[in-house]
Coordinates of C-alpha atoms in Angstrom, one line a residue:
Chain A
M1 CA -106.8 144.8 255.2
T2 CA -105.9 144.5 258.8
L3 CA -106.5 147.2 261.4
K4 CA -102.8 147.8 261.6
N5 CA -102.5 148.2 257.9
R6 CA -105.5 150.5 257.8
K7 CA -104.0 152.7 260.5
E8 CA -100.7 152.8 258.7
S9 CA -102.3 153.7 255.4
R10 CA -104.4 156.4 257.1
R11 CA -101.2 157.8 258.7
E12 CA -99.5 157.9 255.3
I13 CA -102.4 159.7 253.7
F14 CA -102.4 162.2 256.6
H15 CA -98.6 162.9 256.3
S16 CA -98.9 163.3 252.5
K17 CA -101.7 165.8 253.0
L18 CA -99.5 167.6 255.5
G19 CA -96.7 167.5 253.0
I20 CA -98.9 169.1 250.4
I21 CA -100.0 171.8 252.9
E22 CA -96.4 172.4 254.0
V23 CA -95.2 172.8 250.4
G24 CA -98.0 175.4 249.9
F25 CA -97.0 177.3 253.1
S26 CA -93.4 177.1 252.0
W27 CA -94.2 178.9 248.8
I28 CA -96.3 181.5 250.5
F29 CA -93.4 182.1 252.9
I30 CA -91.0 182.4 250.0
L31 CA -93.3 184.8 248.3
I32 CA -93.7 187.0 251.3
A33 CA -90.0 187.0 252.1
G34 CA -89.2 187.9 248.5
V35 CA -91.7 190.7 248.4
V36 CA -90.3 192.1 251.7
I37 CA -86.7 191.9 250.5
L38 CA -87.6 193.4 247.1
G39 CA -89.6 196.2 248.8
L40 CA -86.6 196.9 251.1
F41 CA -84.2 197.2 248.2
I42 CA -86.6 199.4 246.1
Y43 CA -87.2 201.7 249.1
I44 CA -83.4 201.9 249.8
S45 CA -82.6 202.7 246.1
S46 CA -85.3 205.3 245.7
D47 CA -84.3 206.9 249.0
Q48 CA -80.6 206.9 248.1
A49 CA -81.5 208.3 244.6
S50 CA -83.3 211.2 246.2
F51 CA -80.4 211.7 248.7
F52 CA -77.7 211.7 246.0
R53 CA -79.7 214.1 243.8
D54 CA -79.9 216.5 246.8
L55 CA -76.2 215.9 247.5
I56 CA -75.3 216.7 243.9
N57 CA -77.3 219.9 244.0
A58 CA -75.8 220.8 247.3
N59 CA -72.2 220.3 245.9
L60 CA -73.1 222.3 242.9
L61 CA -74.4 225.2 245.1
K62 CA -71.2 225.0 247.1
D63 CA -69.1 225.3 244.0
L64 CA -71.3 228.1 242.7
N65 CA -70.9 230.0 246.0
A66 CA -67.1 229.8 245.6
I67 CA -67.5 231.2 242.0
F68 CA -69.8 234.0 243.3
V69 CA -67.4 235.0 246.1
G70 CA -64.5 235.1 243.6
A71 CA -66.6 237.2 241.2
T72 CA -67.8 239.5 243.9
V73 CA -64.3 240.6 245.0
S74 CA -63.2 241.2 241.4
K75 CA -64.9 244.5 240.6
D76 CA -65.6 245.5 237.0
T77 CA -65.0 242.0 235.7
A78 CA -67.3 239.7 233.8
A79 CA -67.0 235.9 233.2
L80 CA -68.8 233.1 231.5
F81 CA -69.0 229.8 233.3
E82 CA -70.2 226.4 232.1
I83 CA -72.2 224.5 234.6
P84 CA -74.3 221.3 234.5
K85 CA -77.7 222.1 232.9
T86 CA -79.8 223.2 235.7
E87 CA -82.6 225.5 237.0
L88 CA -81.3 228.1 239.4
V89 CA -83.8 229.9 241.5
F90 CA -82.9 233.3 243.1
D91 CA -84.7 235.2 245.7
C92 CA -83.8 237.9 248.2
D93 CA -82.0 235.7 250.7
S94 CA -80.9 232.6 248.9
Y95 CA -80.5 230.7 245.7
G96 CA -81.3 227.1 245.0
I97 CA -81.5 224.1 242.7
G98 CA -84.2 221.4 243.0
G99 CA -85.4 222.4 246.4
V100 CA -81.9 222.6 247.9
T101 CA -81.0 226.2 248.8
H102 CA -77.9 228.1 249.8
P103 CA -78.0 231.4 251.6
L104 CA -76.6 234.5 249.9
T105 CA -74.4 235.1 253.0
G106 CA -74.2 238.9 252.8
H107 CA -73.7 239.2 249.1
I108 CA -75.7 241.7 247.1
V109 CA -76.8 239.6 244.1
Y110 CA -79.1 240.7 241.3
A111 CA -80.4 237.9 239.0
P112 CA -83.6 237.0 237.2
P113 CA -85.8 234.8 239.5
L114 CA -85.3 231.7 237.4
L115 CA -82.3 230.7 235.2
K116 CA -82.6 227.6 233.1
T117 CA -79.2 227.3 231.7
N118 CA -75.9 225.5 231.3
E119 CA -73.9 228.7 231.2
L120 CA -73.7 231.5 233.8
I121 CA -72.5 235.0 233.3
T122 CA -71.2 236.8 236.3
W123 CA -70.5 240.5 236.3
T124 CA -69.4 242.8 239.2
K125 CA -69.7 246.5 239.6
P126 CA -68.9 248.7 242.6
W127 CA -71.7 250.7 244.1
S128 CA -71.0 254.0 245.7
L129 CA -72.7 256.9 247.4
G130 CA -69.7 259.1 246.9
F131 CA -67.6 256.5 248.9
R132 CA -67.7 252.9 247.8
V133 CA -70.1 250.8 249.7
T134 CA -70.0 247.4 248.2
N135 CA -69.8 245.4 245.0
F136 CA -73.0 244.3 243.2
L137 CA -72.9 240.9 241.7
Y138 CA -75.0 240.4 238.6
I139 CA -75.8 236.8 237.5
T140 CA -77.5 236.0 234.3
S141 CA -77.3 233.7 231.3
P142 CA -76.7 234.0 227.5
F143 CA -80.3 232.8 227.0
I144 CA -81.7 236.1 228.1
K145 CA -81.9 238.9 225.6
Y146 CA -81.1 242.5 226.7
Y147 CA -82.3 245.4 224.5
V148 CA -81.2 249.0 225.1
I149 CA -83.7 251.2 223.3
Y150 CA -83.1 255.0 223.2
D151 CA -84.3 258.2 221.7
S152 CA -82.1 260.8 220.1
S153 CA -81.6 262.8 223.3
H154 CA -80.3 259.7 225.1
A155 CA -78.0 258.4 222.4
S156 CA -74.8 259.1 224.4
L157 CA -76.1 257.7 227.6
A158 CA -77.3 254.6 225.7
A159 CA -73.9 254.2 224.1
E160 CA -72.2 254.5 227.6
V161 CA -74.6 251.9 229.1
Y162 CA -74.2 249.6 226.1
D163 CA -70.4 249.8 226.1
D164 CA -70.4 249.2 229.9
L165 CA -72.4 246.0 229.6
P166 CA -70.2 243.0 229.3
D167 CA -69.7 241.4 225.9
Q168 CA -70.8 238.0 227.3
L169 CA -74.3 239.4 227.5
T170 CA -76.7 238.8 224.7
K171 CA -77.4 242.5 224.1
E172 CA -78.6 244.8 221.4
M173 CA -79.0 248.5 221.1
I174 CA -81.8 249.9 219.0
A175 CA -82.9 253.5 218.3
I176 CA -86.6 253.9 219.3
G177 CA -87.6 254.8 215.7
N178 CA -86.3 251.4 214.6
A179 CA -87.8 249.4 217.4
D180 CA -90.3 247.6 215.2
G181 CA -91.1 244.1 214.4
S182 CA -88.2 243.8 211.9
Y183 CA -85.6 244.4 214.7
I184 CA -87.3 242.9 217.7
K185 CA -88.3 239.4 216.9
N186 CA -89.0 236.3 218.8
Q187 CA -85.7 234.5 218.7
G188 CA -86.5 231.8 221.3
Y189 CA -84.8 233.4 224.3
D190 CA -85.9 232.4 227.8
R191 CA -86.5 236.0 228.8
I192 CA -86.4 239.5 227.3
H193 CA -85.3 242.6 229.2
V194 CA -85.8 246.0 227.6
L195 CA -84.1 249.1 229.0
V196 CA -85.9 252.2 227.7
L197 CA -83.8 255.4 227.7
A198 CA -86.3 258.0 226.6
G199 CA -87.0 260.0 229.7
S200 CA -90.1 262.0 230.2
T201 CA -90.8 262.1 226.5
Y202 CA -91.4 258.4 226.5
R203 CA -94.8 257.2 225.7
S204 CA -95.7 253.5 225.6
S205 CA -97.1 254.0 222.2
N206 CA -93.6 254.8 220.9
L207 CA -92.6 251.2 221.3
P208 CA -94.3 248.9 218.8
S209 CA -96.7 246.4 220.1
S210 CA -94.5 243.5 218.8
L211 CA -93.0 243.0 222.2
Y212 CA -96.3 242.0 223.7
N213 CA -98.2 241.1 220.5
P214 CA -99.8 237.7 221.3
N215 CA -98.8 236.4 217.9
D216 CA -95.1 237.5 218.1
F217 CA -94.3 236.7 221.7
K218 CA -97.2 234.5 222.6
G219 CA -95.0 231.8 224.3
Y220 CA -93.8 234.3 226.9
G221 CA -95.4 234.7 230.2
N222 CA -96.1 238.2 231.7
D223 CA -93.0 238.1 233.8
E224 CA -90.7 236.9 231.0
I225 CA -90.7 240.2 229.2
K226 CA -89.7 243.1 231.4
F227 CA -89.4 246.8 230.6
I228 CA -87.1 248.9 232.7
M229 CA -87.8 252.6 232.2
L230 CA -85.4 255.4 233.2
Y231 CA -86.7 258.8 234.1
D232 CA -85.2 262.1 235.3
E233 CA -81.7 261.0 235.0
T234 CA -78.7 263.3 235.7
K235 CA -75.2 262.9 236.8
I236 CA -74.0 264.1 240.2
A237 CA -70.5 264.4 241.6
D238 CA -69.1 264.0 238.1
T239 CA -69.8 260.3 237.6
I240 CA -72.8 259.1 239.7
L241 CA -76.0 258.6 237.7
K242 CA -79.2 259.6 239.6
G243 CA -82.7 258.9 238.3
E244 CA -86.0 257.1 238.7
I245 CA -86.6 253.6 237.6
V246 CA -89.9 251.8 236.8
I247 CA -90.0 248.1 236.1
K248 CA -93.0 246.8 234.2
N249 CA -93.9 243.4 232.9
K250 CA -95.5 242.5 229.6
K251 CA -99.1 242.9 230.8
Q252 CA -98.5 246.3 232.4
E253 CA -96.7 247.7 229.3
Q254 CA -99.4 246.4 227.1
Q255 CA -102.0 248.1 229.3
D256 CA -100.0 251.4 229.1
F257 CA -99.7 251.0 225.3
N258 CA -103.4 250.4 224.9
E259 CA -104.3 253.3 227.2
D260 CA -101.6 255.5 225.8
F261 CA -100.4 256.0 229.4
G262 CA -97.8 258.5 228.5
G263 CA -94.9 259.6 230.6
E264 CA -96.3 259.2 234.0
P265 CA -94.3 256.5 235.8
R266 CA -95.7 253.6 237.8
L267 CA -94.1 252.7 241.1
S268 CA -91.0 254.6 240.3
Q269 CA -87.9 254.3 242.6
R270 CA -85.0 256.7 243.0
F271 CA -81.6 255.1 242.4
Y272 CA -78.0 256.3 242.6
D273 CA -75.1 255.1 240.5
F274 CA -75.0 253.1 237.2
S275 CA -74.7 249.9 239.2
S276 CA -78.3 250.3 240.5
L277 CA -79.6 250.8 236.9
Y278 CA -77.8 247.7 235.8
A279 CA -79.2 245.8 238.8
A280 CA -82.7 246.6 237.6
F281 CA -81.9 245.8 234.0
I282 CA -80.1 242.5 234.7
S283 CA -82.6 241.2 237.2
G284 CA -85.8 242.6 235.8
N285 CA -87.5 241.8 239.1
H286 CA -88.8 244.6 241.1
N287 CA -89.0 242.6 244.4
V288 CA -85.5 241.4 244.2
W289 CA -84.2 244.8 243.1
Q290 CA -86.0 246.5 246.0
C291 CA -84.9 243.9 248.6
M292 CA -81.3 244.0 247.5
T293 CA -81.3 247.8 247.4
D294 CA -82.6 247.9 251.0
K295 CA -79.7 245.6 252.0
S296 CA -77.2 247.8 250.2
Y297 CA -78.5 250.9 252.0
S298 CA -78.2 249.0 255.2
R299 CA -74.5 248.3 254.3
A300 CA -74.1 251.9 253.4
R301 CA -75.2 252.9 257.0
D302 CA -72.4 250.7 258.5
V303 CA -69.8 252.0 256.1
A304 CA -70.8 255.6 256.8
S305 CA -70.4 254.9 260.5
I306 CA -66.9 253.6 260.0
Y307 CA -66.0 256.6 257.8
K308 CA -67.4 258.9 260.4
S309 CA -65.2 257.4 263.1
R310 CA -62.2 257.5 260.8
T311 CA -62.9 261.2 260.0
Q312 CA -63.1 262.0 263.8
S313 CA -59.7 260.3 264.3
L314 CA -58.2 262.3 261.4
N315 CA -59.7 265.5 262.9
S316 CA -58.0 264.7 266.3
N317 CA -54.6 263.9 264.9
I318 CA -54.1 266.1 261.9
L319 CA -53.6 269.5 263.3
F320 CA -53.9 271.8 260.3
P321 CA -56.8 274.3 260.5
V322 CA -57.7 273.9 256.8
C323 CA -57.9 270.1 257.2
N324 CA -59.7 270.3 260.6
G325 CA -62.4 272.6 259.1
L326 CA -63.1 270.1 256.3
Y327 CA -63.0 267.1 258.6
T328 CA -65.6 268.8 260.9
S329 CA -67.9 269.5 258.0
A330 CA -67.5 265.9 256.8
D331 CA -68.2 264.5 260.3
N332 CA -71.4 266.5 260.5
Q333 CA -72.3 265.4 257.0
F334 CA -71.8 261.8 257.9
T335 CA -74.2 262.2 260.8
I336 CA -76.8 263.7 258.4
M337 CA -76.2 261.0 255.9
K338 CA -76.8 258.3 258.6
Q339 CA -80.1 260.0 259.5
N340 CA -81.0 260.0 255.8
L341 CA -80.2 256.4 255.5
G342 CA -82.3 255.7 258.5
D343 CA -82.4 252.7 260.9
S344 CA -83.6 249.3 259.7
G345 CA -87.3 249.4 259.2
V346 CA -87.4 253.2 258.8
I347 CA -88.0 254.7 255.4
I348 CA -84.8 256.0 253.9
K349 CA -84.9 259.7 252.9
I350 CA -83.5 258.7 249.5
N351 CA -83.9 262.1 247.8
E352 CA -81.8 263.8 250.4
I353 CA -78.8 261.4 249.9
E354 CA -78.0 263.3 246.8
S355 CA -76.8 266.4 248.7
D356 CA -74.7 264.1 251.0
I357 CA -73.0 262.6 247.9
I358 CA -72.3 266.0 246.4
L359 CA -70.9 267.4 249.7
F360 CA -68.6 264.5 250.3
H361 CA -67.3 264.8 246.7
N362 CA -66.6 268.5 247.2
I363 CA -65.0 268.0 250.7
N364 CA -62.8 265.2 249.3
N365 CA -61.6 267.4 246.4
N366 CA -60.9 270.3 248.8
L367 CA -58.9 267.9 251.1
E368 CA -56.9 266.8 248.1
R369 CA -56.2 270.4 247.1
A370 CA -55.1 271.1 250.7
S371 CA -52.9 268.0 250.8
C372 CA -54.8 266.6 253.7
P373 CA -55.5 262.8 254.1
L374 CA -58.7 262.1 252.1
L375 CA -62.0 261.0 253.5
Y376 CA -62.1 258.0 251.1
Chain B
M1 CA -88.8 175.7 255.1
M2 CA -86.0 175.6 257.7
E3 CA -83.6 175.8 254.8
T4 CA -85.3 178.9 253.5
I5 CA -85.2 180.5 256.9
S6 CA -81.5 179.7 257.4
V7 CA -80.7 181.1 253.9
L8 CA -82.6 184.3 254.8
L9 CA -80.8 184.5 258.1
V10 CA -77.4 184.3 256.4
F11 CA -78.5 186.9 253.8
L12 CA -79.6 189.3 256.6
I13 CA -76.2 188.9 258.3
L14 CA -74.4 189.7 255.1
L15 CA -76.7 192.7 254.5
T16 CA -75.9 194.0 258.0
F17 CA -72.2 193.8 257.3
V18 CA -72.7 195.7 254.0
V19 CA -74.8 198.4 255.8
I20 CA -72.1 198.8 258.5
F21 CA -69.4 199.1 255.9
Y22 CA -71.4 201.7 253.9
V23 CA -72.2 203.8 257.0
N24 CA -68.5 203.9 257.9
I25 CA -67.6 205.0 254.4
S26 CA -70.3 207.7 254.4
T27 CA -69.1 209.0 257.7
S28 CA -65.5 209.4 256.7
S29 CA -66.6 210.9 253.4
A30 CA -68.8 213.4 255.3
Q31 CA -65.9 214.2 257.6
S32 CA -63.7 214.9 254.6
G33 CA -66.4 217.1 253.0
R34 CA -66.7 219.1 256.2
E35 CA -63.0 219.8 256.2
D36 CA -63.1 220.9 252.6
I37 CA -66.0 223.3 253.5
T38 CA -64.0 224.7 256.4
N39 CA -60.9 225.2 254.2
L40 CA -63.1 226.9 251.5
K41 CA -64.7 229.1 254.1
A42 CA -61.3 230.3 255.3
V43 CA -60.3 231.2 251.7
E44 CA -63.7 232.9 251.1
I45 CA -63.4 235.1 254.2
S46 CA -59.8 236.1 253.3
Q47 CA -61.1 237.2 249.8
L48 CA -64.2 238.9 251.1
I49 CA -62.5 240.9 253.9
A50 CA -59.8 242.1 251.4
Y51 CA -62.4 243.8 249.2
M52 CA -64.6 245.4 251.9
P53 CA -64.4 249.2 251.9
E54 CA -64.7 249.0 255.7
F55 CA -61.0 247.9 255.8
Q56 CA -59.5 248.5 252.4
C57 CA -57.1 251.3 251.5
S58 CA -58.4 253.6 248.9
S59 CA -57.8 257.1 247.5
K60 CA -60.8 258.7 245.8
N61 CA -62.3 255.2 245.4
I62 CA -59.2 253.8 243.7
V63 CA -58.4 250.8 245.7
D64 CA -54.9 249.5 246.8
E65 CA -54.9 245.7 246.7
N66 CA -54.0 243.7 249.9
C67 CA -53.8 246.9 251.9
F68 CA -55.7 247.6 255.1
D69 CA -56.2 251.1 256.5
M70 CA -55.2 251.3 260.1
L71 CA -57.6 254.0 260.8
K72 CA -60.5 252.0 259.4
L73 CA -59.4 249.0 261.6
E74 CA -59.6 251.2 264.6
A75 CA -62.8 252.7 263.5
F76 CA -64.3 249.3 263.0
G77 CA -63.2 248.4 266.5
N78 CA -64.9 251.5 267.9
F79 CA -68.0 250.8 265.8
S80 CA -68.3 247.2 267.0
I81 CA -68.7 248.2 270.7
T82 CA -71.6 250.5 269.9
T83 CA -75.2 249.2 270.0
E84 CA -75.6 249.8 266.3
G85 CA -72.3 248.1 265.6
Q86 CA -73.2 245.0 267.7
D87 CA -76.4 244.7 265.8
A88 CA -74.6 244.9 262.5
I89 CA -72.0 242.4 263.6
A90 CA -74.7 240.0 264.8
T91 CA -76.6 240.2 261.5
S92 CA -74.9 241.4 258.3
Y93 CA -71.3 240.7 259.3
F94 CA -72.1 237.3 260.7
D95 CA -73.7 236.5 257.3
I96 CA -70.3 237.1 255.8
F97 CA -67.8 235.9 258.5
E98 CA -69.9 233.3 260.3
Y99 CA -68.0 231.6 263.1
S100 CA -64.5 232.9 262.8
R101 CA -61.9 235.1 264.3
I102 CA -60.2 237.8 262.3
E103 CA -57.2 239.6 263.6
V104 CA -54.7 241.9 262.0
N105 CA -51.2 242.1 263.5
E106 CA -48.5 244.6 262.5
I107 CA -45.1 242.9 262.3
Y108 CA -42.9 245.8 261.1
P109 CA -42.0 248.4 262.2
D110 CA -44.2 248.2 265.4
S111 CA -45.0 244.6 266.2
T112 CA -47.0 245.5 269.3
K113 CA -50.0 246.8 267.3
S114 CA -52.9 244.5 266.6
W115 CA -56.6 244.8 265.9
L116 CA -59.2 242.2 266.7
V117 CA -61.6 242.8 263.8
Y118 CA -64.2 240.1 264.4
E119 CA -64.8 237.1 266.7
R120 CA -67.7 234.8 267.0
K121 CA -67.3 231.3 268.4
P122 CA -69.9 228.5 268.2
E123 CA -71.6 227.6 271.4
S124 CA -70.6 223.9 271.2
S125 CA -67.5 223.1 273.2
R126 CA -66.2 220.7 270.6
V127 CA -64.9 222.9 267.8
S128 CA -62.2 222.4 265.3
L129 CA -60.4 225.3 263.8
K130 CA -58.6 226.2 260.6
R131 CA -56.0 229.0 260.6
T132 CA -55.0 231.0 257.6
F133 CA -52.2 233.7 257.6
I134 CA -52.0 236.3 254.8
P135 CA -49.4 239.0 254.5
I136 CA -50.8 242.5 254.0
S137 CA -49.7 246.0 254.0
L138 CA -51.0 248.5 256.5
Y139 CA -51.6 252.1 255.7
N140 CA -51.3 254.9 258.2
A141 CA -53.2 258.0 257.0
Y142 CA -51.6 260.3 259.7
D143 CA -48.2 260.2 258.1
N144 CA -49.0 258.6 254.8
S145 CA -46.8 255.6 255.6
F146 CA -47.0 251.8 255.2
A147 CA -46.2 248.9 257.5
Y148 CA -46.1 245.1 257.1
G149 CA -48.8 243.1 258.7
I150 CA -50.4 239.7 258.9
L151 CA -54.1 238.9 258.5
N152 CA -55.0 236.0 260.8
I153 CA -58.2 234.2 260.0
T154 CA -59.4 231.3 262.2
V155 CA -62.5 229.5 261.1
Y156 CA -64.4 227.5 263.6
S157 CA -66.4 224.4 262.7

């Protein structure tokens, strides 16, 4: 082999080695490019999936808000809505689905803290302290069972409450003597709320243990069975129910049952109007009930200010002594009521609001008899 | 290898076109969604204000629908200039009305009367607005008479 041929053959071998290496690099390059493109598409698709899930939840919350606004302005109405199966979370300021929240924007809404449902029940009742203050919106689902348990002295009140509750609710009324395991059974509801109308004679031992018997309701967490006790109830100004409410969970009621706690209430709270009682019953959540009640008293302060100013205008322009005397009393009473309602952050003198309600009721009736323009 | 690179380059250019197209679609869809929300907000405000006892006509808590009490409108105006009222408007009423302007005008018999109930504009200089007009009746408690009026709701976005 000549030198020239040897050089040529060495060149050919070198180029073929290069070709082999180049093919290898080409495959590596393709692999890397493919992984990058695949990774990019996987990232985009997962990001978009998460984005569209949030978008769907946000659209659902927007639609729910429209439903809630419509429900809020229609007092004394109840409706059942079908919605996509979802888990709705409620707290004092907002409600949400899957981490996306929507503010409650001034509505007074009472609902259990968690609703896993494809059907929503909305119900609206006006709340008044003599004069109407706002509408309470109650939100629940047919998968929550509501029991009204009463003793013989509360039979008429129990019937009034039970008839007032909307038919769409899954409700049942049981006399306390019958409230045993044959009536109250585990029927697979998400939550159970029990309203006990037995007053100061109520003792936890009157209720059977079946509601917190580990064998009967073992699948229920402590906060999934709630007891709402009503004490010291009476009616003022003809129609407004006044009383004390205690909200207990399963563990607390079990404790009271075991210790035979008797009629002494835990953390009781004064309320006015049937609407507040229903608020505790429907929501079964002391924190939400307390928080929304504070908001409603804050709204009552504003409404009382407006009625006070209106009364002063009437007093200035309606020049009949009988009317003027009543308007002056009402004006003073509005001042007292605003003091009782307090400023934000100040404890409300809730027990003293009762006399304000009664006085406004009497003044309004006297104005009507005297053919004067009414306070409200 | 050069072929592979050129194929990738073409692919990236096509991908860029797709992304630009998608972004344009999303932007116009978001714009349309924002208009829907503004329209919905105007309807919600008109519903909410009509049921509020601060403005609604009532007699012993029996409500007259679509009726506003003139004395309550004046009282709300007086309340809104007090410190307490300004706090309430900045907090609880802003939660309800947000950025909007709510005005009531009497059109018959006295078309000179009007009440500015609420106004709060956004700080941004670029705002769009949506106006809604609703006929209402106005009650005068002094002489137990009624008048015709218009509820003007302007929602800013």
